[in-house]
Short mmCIF file of C-alpha atoms and ligand atoms in Angstrom, two decimals:
data_model
loop_
_atom_site.label_atom_id
_atom_site.label_comp_id
_atom_site.label_asym_id
_atom_site.label_seq_id
_atom_site.Cartn_x
_atom_site.Cartn_y
_atom_site.Cartn_z
CA SER J 189 144.85 101.39 100.94
CA HIS J 190 145.75 101.74 104.60
CA ILE J 191 142.04 101.87 105.38
CA GLU J 192 141.67 98.42 103.90
CA GLU J 193 144.65 97.14 105.89
CA GLU J 194 143.17 98.60 109.04
CA PHE J 195 139.83 96.97 108.24
CA LEU J 196 141.41 93.54 107.72
CA LYS J 197 143.35 93.88 110.95
CA ILE J 198 140.21 94.72 112.93
CA GLU J 199 138.39 91.82 111.29
CA LYS J 200 141.20 89.42 112.14
CA GLU J 201 141.44 90.58 115.72
CA ARG J 202 137.65 90.74 116.05
CA ALA J 203 138.18 94.14 117.54
CA TRP J 204 135.08 95.99 116.29
CA ASN J 205 133.41 96.14 119.68
CA ALA J 206 136.58 97.25 121.42
CA ILE J 207 137.21 100.03 118.91
CA TYR J 208 133.65 101.21 118.94
CA HIS J 209 133.51 101.35 122.72
CA LYS J 210 136.85 103.10 123.01
CA LEU J 211 135.49 105.72 120.66
CA ALA J 212 132.40 106.12 122.82
CA ASN J 213 134.51 106.54 125.96
CA ASP J 214 136.94 108.99 124.38
CA HIS J 215 133.90 110.88 123.23
CA LEU J 216 132.67 111.35 126.80
CA VAL J 217 136.01 112.90 127.71
CA ARG J 218 136.24 115.12 124.67
CA THR J 219 132.76 116.48 125.09
CA SER J 220 132.49 116.77 128.86
CA ASN J 221 132.35 120.56 128.53
CA LYS J 222 129.72 120.52 125.78
CA LYS J 223 126.29 121.81 126.64
CA SER J 224 122.86 121.38 125.14
CA ASP J 225 121.17 123.90 127.38
CA ILE J 226 119.09 125.54 124.67
CA ALA J 227 117.66 122.20 123.53
CA LEU J 228 116.65 121.49 127.13
CA LEU J 229 114.74 124.72 127.73
CA ASN J 230 111.12 124.09 128.61
CA ILE J 231 109.85 125.82 125.47
CA ASN J 232 112.07 123.59 123.32
CA ARG J 233 111.57 120.17 124.87
CA GLU J 234 108.63 119.36 122.65
CA LEU J 235 110.62 120.26 119.58
CA ASN J 236 112.96 117.28 120.03
CA ARG J 237 111.95 113.91 118.61
CA PHE J 238 114.09 112.06 121.17
CA ARG J 239 114.88 113.20 124.68
CA ASP J 240 118.43 111.86 124.40
CA VAL J 241 119.39 113.26 120.99
CA LEU J 242 120.03 116.99 121.30
CA PRO J 243 122.26 119.43 119.44
CA TYR J 244 125.18 121.02 121.27
CA ASP J 245 124.69 124.73 121.84
CA ASP J 246 127.86 125.74 120.02
CA THR J 247 127.16 123.89 116.76
CA ARG J 248 123.37 124.14 116.57
CA VAL J 249 121.70 125.79 113.60
CA CYS J 250 119.78 128.87 114.73
CA LEU J 251 116.63 130.00 113.00
CA THR J 252 116.82 133.68 112.32
CA ARG J 253 113.23 134.81 111.84
CA GLY J 254 110.47 134.45 114.39
CA SER J 255 110.39 134.38 118.17
CA ASN J 256 112.17 131.05 118.83
CA ASP J 257 115.46 130.25 117.12
CA TYR J 258 115.55 126.58 118.12
CA ILE J 259 115.60 123.56 115.81
CA ASN J 260 117.20 120.17 116.51
CA ALA J 261 119.92 120.55 113.87
CA SER J 262 123.71 120.82 113.88
CA TYR J 263 126.42 122.04 111.56
CA ILE J 264 129.00 119.36 110.86
CA GLU J 265 132.24 120.48 109.28
CA VAL J 266 135.25 118.54 108.10
CA PRO J 267 137.52 121.41 107.08
CA ALA J 268 140.32 119.24 105.69
CA ALA J 269 137.80 117.75 103.27
CA ASN J 270 136.26 121.15 102.60
CA ARG J 271 132.89 119.72 103.54
CA LYS J 272 129.95 121.15 105.44
CA TYR J 273 126.67 119.43 106.22
CA ILE J 274 123.60 120.11 108.32
CA LEU J 275 122.34 117.11 110.28
CA THR J 276 118.88 117.18 111.74
CA GLN J 277 116.21 114.93 113.17
CA GLY J 278 113.32 113.71 111.04
CA PRO J 279 110.87 116.63 111.28
CA LEU J 280 107.90 116.31 113.62
CA GLN J 281 104.48 117.58 112.62
CA THR J 282 105.13 120.62 114.81
CA THR J 283 108.63 121.29 113.45
CA SER J 284 108.13 120.77 109.70
CA SER J 285 107.73 124.49 109.13
CA HIS J 286 110.94 125.18 111.10
CA PHE J 287 112.71 122.60 108.94
CA TRP J 288 111.76 124.43 105.75
CA GLN J 289 112.54 127.77 107.34
CA MET J 290 116.04 126.46 108.10
CA ILE J 291 116.46 125.32 104.51
CA TRP J 292 115.42 128.72 103.26
CA GLU J 293 117.62 130.64 105.69
CA GLN J 294 120.67 128.42 105.15
CA ASN J 295 120.12 128.55 101.38
CA SER J 296 120.39 124.75 101.14
CA ARG J 297 119.20 123.06 97.95
CA VAL J 298 119.56 119.34 98.62
CA ILE J 299 117.92 117.09 101.24
CA VAL J 300 119.00 113.51 101.89
CA MET J 301 116.42 111.54 103.86
CA LEU J 302 117.91 108.33 105.21
CA THR J 303 114.88 107.08 107.10
CA ARG J 304 111.50 105.90 105.98
CA LEU J 305 108.41 107.58 107.37
CA ILE J 306 107.45 104.34 109.11
CA GLU J 307 109.75 101.45 109.99
CA LYS J 308 108.56 98.25 111.67
CA GLY J 309 105.26 99.90 112.45
CA CYS J 310 106.83 102.88 114.22
CA THR J 311 106.68 106.46 113.01
CA LYS J 312 110.19 107.69 112.29
CA CYS J 313 109.47 110.95 110.53
CA TRP J 314 106.55 113.21 109.69
CA LEU J 315 105.58 113.54 106.03
CA TYR J 316 106.94 117.08 105.79
CA TYR J 317 106.97 117.34 101.99
CA PRO J 318 104.30 117.10 99.28
CA ASP J 319 104.75 113.56 97.92
CA TYR J 320 102.04 114.08 95.29
CA GLN J 321 100.13 110.95 96.41
CA ASN J 322 98.75 112.88 99.36
CA GLU J 323 99.34 116.46 98.44
CA SER J 324 100.85 118.48 95.64
CA GLU J 325 101.74 121.45 97.79
CA ILE J 326 102.02 122.38 101.44
CA THR J 327 101.82 125.92 102.77
CA PHE J 328 103.56 126.73 106.04
CA ASP J 329 101.79 129.92 107.05
CA ASP J 330 103.76 130.45 110.24
CA VAL J 331 107.00 130.84 108.27
CA ASP J 332 105.56 132.26 105.03
CA LEU J 333 106.83 129.41 102.90
CA LYS J 334 105.17 127.11 100.41
CA VAL J 335 106.56 123.83 99.08
CA THR J 336 105.20 122.55 95.80
CA PHE J 337 105.76 119.16 94.21
CA VAL J 338 107.52 119.35 90.85
CA SER J 339 108.49 115.78 89.94
CA ASP J 340 109.53 112.42 91.21
CA ARG J 341 111.62 109.71 89.73
CA GLN J 342 112.11 106.19 91.01
CA TYR J 343 115.64 104.82 90.85
CA ARG J 344 116.41 101.22 91.64
CA TYR J 345 117.36 101.91 95.27
CA TYR J 346 115.86 105.31 96.05
CA THR J 347 113.59 108.11 94.93
CA GLN J 348 114.48 111.57 93.76
CA ARG J 349 111.93 114.33 94.14
CA LYS J 350 112.08 117.93 93.11
CA PHE J 351 110.22 120.68 94.91
CA ASP J 352 109.92 124.40 94.57
CA LEU J 353 110.36 126.22 97.85
CA ILE J 354 108.58 129.54 97.58
CA ASN J 355 108.99 132.51 99.87
CA LEU J 356 105.47 133.91 100.15
CA LEU J 357 106.70 137.33 101.26
CA THR J 358 108.97 137.97 98.28
CA GLY J 359 107.70 135.51 95.68
CA GLU J 360 111.21 134.12 95.25
CA SER J 361 111.30 130.43 94.38
CA ARG J 362 114.12 127.91 94.71
CA SER J 363 114.51 124.37 93.37
CA ILE J 364 115.08 121.73 96.00
CA ILE J 365 116.24 118.17 95.34
CA HIS J 366 115.14 115.49 97.78
CA TRP J 367 116.52 111.93 98.00
CA SER J 368 114.60 109.31 99.95
CA ASP J 369 113.27 105.76 100.21
CA PHE J 370 116.69 104.25 100.65
CA ASP J 371 116.40 100.95 102.51
CA TRP J 372 118.31 101.31 105.75
CA PRO J 373 116.60 100.64 109.10
CA ASP J 374 117.84 102.58 112.12
CA HIS J 375 120.71 101.12 114.13
CA GLY J 376 121.45 98.79 111.22
CA ALA J 377 123.62 98.94 108.15
CA PRO J 378 122.92 98.26 104.48
CA ASN J 379 123.83 94.72 103.38
CA ARG J 380 126.29 95.90 100.79
CA PRO J 381 127.86 99.23 99.89
CA GLU J 382 127.00 99.56 96.18
CA PRO J 383 123.47 101.00 96.48
CA PHE J 384 124.70 103.44 99.11
CA LEU J 385 127.63 104.49 96.91
CA GLN J 386 125.25 105.10 94.04
CA LEU J 387 123.17 107.33 96.27
CA LEU J 388 126.30 109.14 97.42
CA SER J 389 127.42 109.63 93.85
CA ASP J 390 124.03 111.00 92.78
CA VAL J 391 123.88 113.29 95.81
CA ARG J 392 127.34 114.67 95.00
CA HIS J 393 126.46 115.19 91.37
CA CYS J 394 123.17 116.96 91.93
CA GLY J 395 125.02 119.92 93.42
CA ALA J 396 124.77 119.12 97.13
CA PHE J 397 128.21 120.65 97.75
CA ASP J 398 127.97 123.46 95.27
CA PRO J 399 129.77 126.29 97.08
CA ARG J 400 127.21 128.84 95.89
CA TYR J 401 124.60 127.29 98.16
CA GLY J 402 124.26 126.25 101.77
CA PRO J 403 125.22 122.78 103.01
CA PRO J 404 123.07 119.76 102.16
CA ILE J 405 120.52 118.76 104.80
CA LEU J 406 120.93 115.18 106.00
CA HIS J 407 118.35 113.60 108.24
CA CYS J 408 117.21 110.21 109.42
CA SER J 409 115.00 109.76 112.45
CA ALA J 410 117.35 111.06 115.14
CA GLY J 411 119.84 112.54 112.70
CA ILE J 412 122.88 110.79 114.13
CA GLY J 413 123.22 107.09 113.18
CA ARG J 414 122.56 106.83 109.47
CA SER J 415 123.25 110.49 108.74
CA GLY J 416 126.53 110.22 110.66
CA THR J 417 127.54 107.22 108.59
CA PHE J 418 126.83 109.18 105.40
CA VAL J 419 129.00 112.07 106.58
CA LEU J 420 131.89 109.82 107.55
CA VAL J 421 131.93 107.90 104.26
CA ASP J 422 131.57 111.01 102.12
CA SER J 423 134.19 113.03 103.95
CA ILE J 424 136.76 110.23 104.16
CA LEU J 425 136.39 109.47 100.46
CA LYS J 426 136.80 113.15 99.70
CA LEU J 427 139.89 113.32 101.94
CA LEU J 428 141.43 110.24 100.38
CA ALA J 429 140.86 111.64 96.91
CA HIS J 430 142.40 115.02 97.61
CA ALA J 431 144.77 114.74 100.60
CA GLN J 432 148.46 115.44 100.15
CA LYS J 433 149.20 112.37 102.23
CA PRO J 434 146.23 110.02 101.95
CA ASP J 435 147.96 107.56 104.28
CA ASP J 436 147.60 110.03 107.12
CA VAL J 437 143.82 110.12 106.80
CA SER J 438 142.35 108.47 109.88
CA LEU J 439 138.76 107.34 109.86
CA ILE J 440 138.67 107.13 113.66
CA ASP J 441 140.07 110.66 114.07
CA VAL J 442 137.54 112.13 111.66
CA LEU J 443 134.75 110.30 113.42
CA ALA J 444 135.94 111.53 116.83
CA HIS J 445 136.06 115.05 115.38
CA ILE J 446 132.57 115.07 113.89
CA ARG J 447 131.23 113.60 117.12
CA THR J 448 132.23 116.78 118.90
CA GLN J 449 129.76 118.63 116.66
CA ARG J 450 126.74 116.37 117.14
CA HIS J 451 126.72 113.53 119.58
CA GLY J 452 126.31 109.87 118.71
CA LEU J 453 127.22 110.05 115.03
CA ILE J 454 127.31 106.41 113.94
CA GLN J 455 125.15 104.47 116.37
CA THR J 456 126.34 100.89 116.18
CA VAL J 457 129.30 98.64 115.55
CA GLU J 458 127.61 97.55 112.31
CA GLN J 459 127.48 101.14 111.08
CA LEU J 460 131.17 101.61 111.86
CA ARG J 461 132.09 98.42 110.03
CA PHE J 462 129.84 99.42 107.13
CA SER J 463 131.66 102.76 106.88
CA TYR J 464 134.93 100.94 106.31
CA CYS J 465 133.32 98.65 103.72
CA ALA J 466 131.74 101.57 101.88
CA ILE J 467 135.00 103.52 101.85
CA ILE J 468 137.00 100.55 100.58
CA ALA J 469 134.46 99.83 97.85
CA GLY J 470 134.08 103.55 97.17
CA LEU J 471 137.79 103.92 96.49
CA LYS J 472 137.31 101.46 93.67
CA VAL J 473 134.01 102.47 92.13
CA LEU J 474 134.00 106.20 92.83
CA ASN J 475 137.31 106.80 91.11
CA ALA J 476 135.64 107.72 87.89
CA ILE J 477 133.35 110.12 89.69
CA GLU J 478 136.17 111.90 91.51
CA GLN J 479 137.88 112.54 88.21
CA SER J 480 134.85 114.36 86.93
CA GLU J 481 135.10 116.95 89.68
CA GLY J 482 135.05 120.41 88.23
CA SER J 483 133.05 119.30 85.26
CA PHE J 484 129.93 120.39 87.01
CA ILE J 485 128.80 123.62 85.41
CA GLU J 486 125.69 125.64 86.14
CA CYS J 487 123.52 123.84 88.56
CA ASP J 488 120.09 123.48 87.05
CA PHE J 489 119.39 120.58 89.37
CA ASN J 490 119.04 118.10 86.61
CA LEU J 491 120.74 114.88 87.48
CA SER J 492 123.87 114.54 85.44
CA SER J 493 123.78 110.77 85.81
CA GLU J 494 120.41 110.43 84.13
CA SER J 495 121.78 108.92 80.98
CA GLU J 496 123.99 106.44 82.83
CA SER J 497 121.27 104.95 84.93
CA ASP J 498 118.36 105.20 82.56
CA ASP J 499 117.24 101.64 83.08
CA ASP J 500 117.35 102.10 86.84
CA GLU J 501 114.57 104.54 86.94
CA LYS J 502 111.15 105.46 85.81
CA SER J 503 109.09 108.51 86.32
CA LEU J 504 106.42 108.01 88.94
CA ASN J 505 104.34 110.97 88.04
CA SER J 506 104.24 113.49 85.29
CA LYS J 507 107.38 115.53 85.32
CA LYS J 508 105.32 118.61 84.73
CA TYR J 509 103.63 120.38 87.50
CA PRO J 510 100.49 118.50 88.45
CA LYS J 511 97.17 120.23 87.98
CA ILE J 512 95.97 122.29 90.85
CA CYS J 513 92.33 122.94 91.37
CA GLY J 514 90.93 126.35 90.59
N1 PTR F 740 116.55 107.01 121.90
C1 PTR F 740 116.52 106.62 120.51
C2 PTR F 740 117.10 105.23 120.36
O1 PTR F 740 118.25 104.99 120.80
O2 PTR F 740 116.41 104.40 119.78
C3 PTR F 740 117.26 107.61 119.71
C4 PTR F 740 117.68 107.22 118.35
C5 PTR F 740 116.76 106.84 117.37
C6 PTR F 740 119.00 107.27 118.02
C7 PTR F 740 117.15 106.51 116.10
C8 PTR F 740 119.43 106.96 116.74
C9 PTR F 740 118.50 106.59 115.79
O3 PTR F 740 118.93 106.28 114.54
P1 PTR F 740 119.12 107.39 113.35
O4 PTR F 740 119.95 108.50 113.89
O5 PTR F 740 119.79 106.60 112.29
O6 PTR F 740 117.75 107.82 112.95
N1 PTR F 741 132.00 118.34 90.39
C1 PTR F 741 130.60 118.32 90.78
C2 PTR F 741 130.37 119.24 91.97
O1 PTR F 741 131.29 119.87 92.46
O2 PTR F 741 129.22 119.36 92.40
C3 PTR F 741 130.14 116.94 91.08
C4 PTR F 741 130.99 116.30 92.06
C5 PTR F 741 130.92 116.65 93.37
C6 PTR F 741 131.85 115.29 91.69
C7 PTR F 741 131.68 116.02 94.30
C8 PTR F 741 132.61 114.65 92.60
C9 PTR F 741 132.54 115.03 93.92
O3 PTR F 741 133.28 114.38 94.82
P1 PTR F 741 134.46 115.06 95.64
O4 PTR F 741 133.89 116.29 96.25
O5 PTR F 741 134.80 113.99 96.59
O6 PTR F 741 135.56 115.37 94.68
#
């Protein structure tokens, strides 16, 4: 593919740094009129995990219920690929309820968590979900939501959890699928693309892009480096699979475009290089998956790949609802 040719050319010319920094400079020009005024309001400062990672006003996700509509989250759209995502920071203790409120209001059903709770001794994300080891349910009284643990399943490279998200005002309950524990420290890149492509394939097949529901929620710690890499690889692979003229698909253009929706997507040269590697490998191994598009019927949030990867996984806890006291 032309992406592979481009990759080999950059390798040969050792041009990764130059390309990455050109992108960063172009970005400053393209976004000079972008504002993050809402994120900087005094009442919202504390709601940001990092002072320097803020959503732009025009692409931020607004909460609809309650007195403050702010959450550090952005819509990312790649219209040519027919893809929408929500990227957000790893929830803080004080913003976990807002996170679930956003999921309810946006009608999202899938969460991809690309950070660990703690990396190299530093806290990267609050434990905002019931992991069963600590808790089997969490009630967020301020937003009238309850999240209950349903099941977890350990795959070779990551964990899948299912939760029920219950609206305490109406009693309505929704199934949520949560992917986590993927090994990928911030500012770095995975050693090889295959585990990542497996995660991507499972995320696609669990209904993350089902048009009946809201966009999938992607987060890492800041919600820009690793999550941005995920968006770029997924959307470019989708574009290459469906574009009229795949040779016109430009990774750099798509990256520049998504960077106008949330700043800093893809944080390092390694992550940019990894995106190329994952796309090149993905074109080979994801072929079979692409062909199955449309075969996805009613989404009951059971993994369709269960039979394929049976030996990759084992149930951590009973699949049934764990006992609750009382
Ligand atoms: N100021 C922080 C830093 O540069 O370390 C912000 C930051 C943290 C940015 C993590 C990106 C980070 O990675 P990710 O978006 O993958 O969590
Ligand atoms: N067809 C299923 C769905 O729409 O959810 C599963 C699936 C999803 C398969 C996406 C492949 C997918 O990849 P792409 O969107 O790149 O065709």
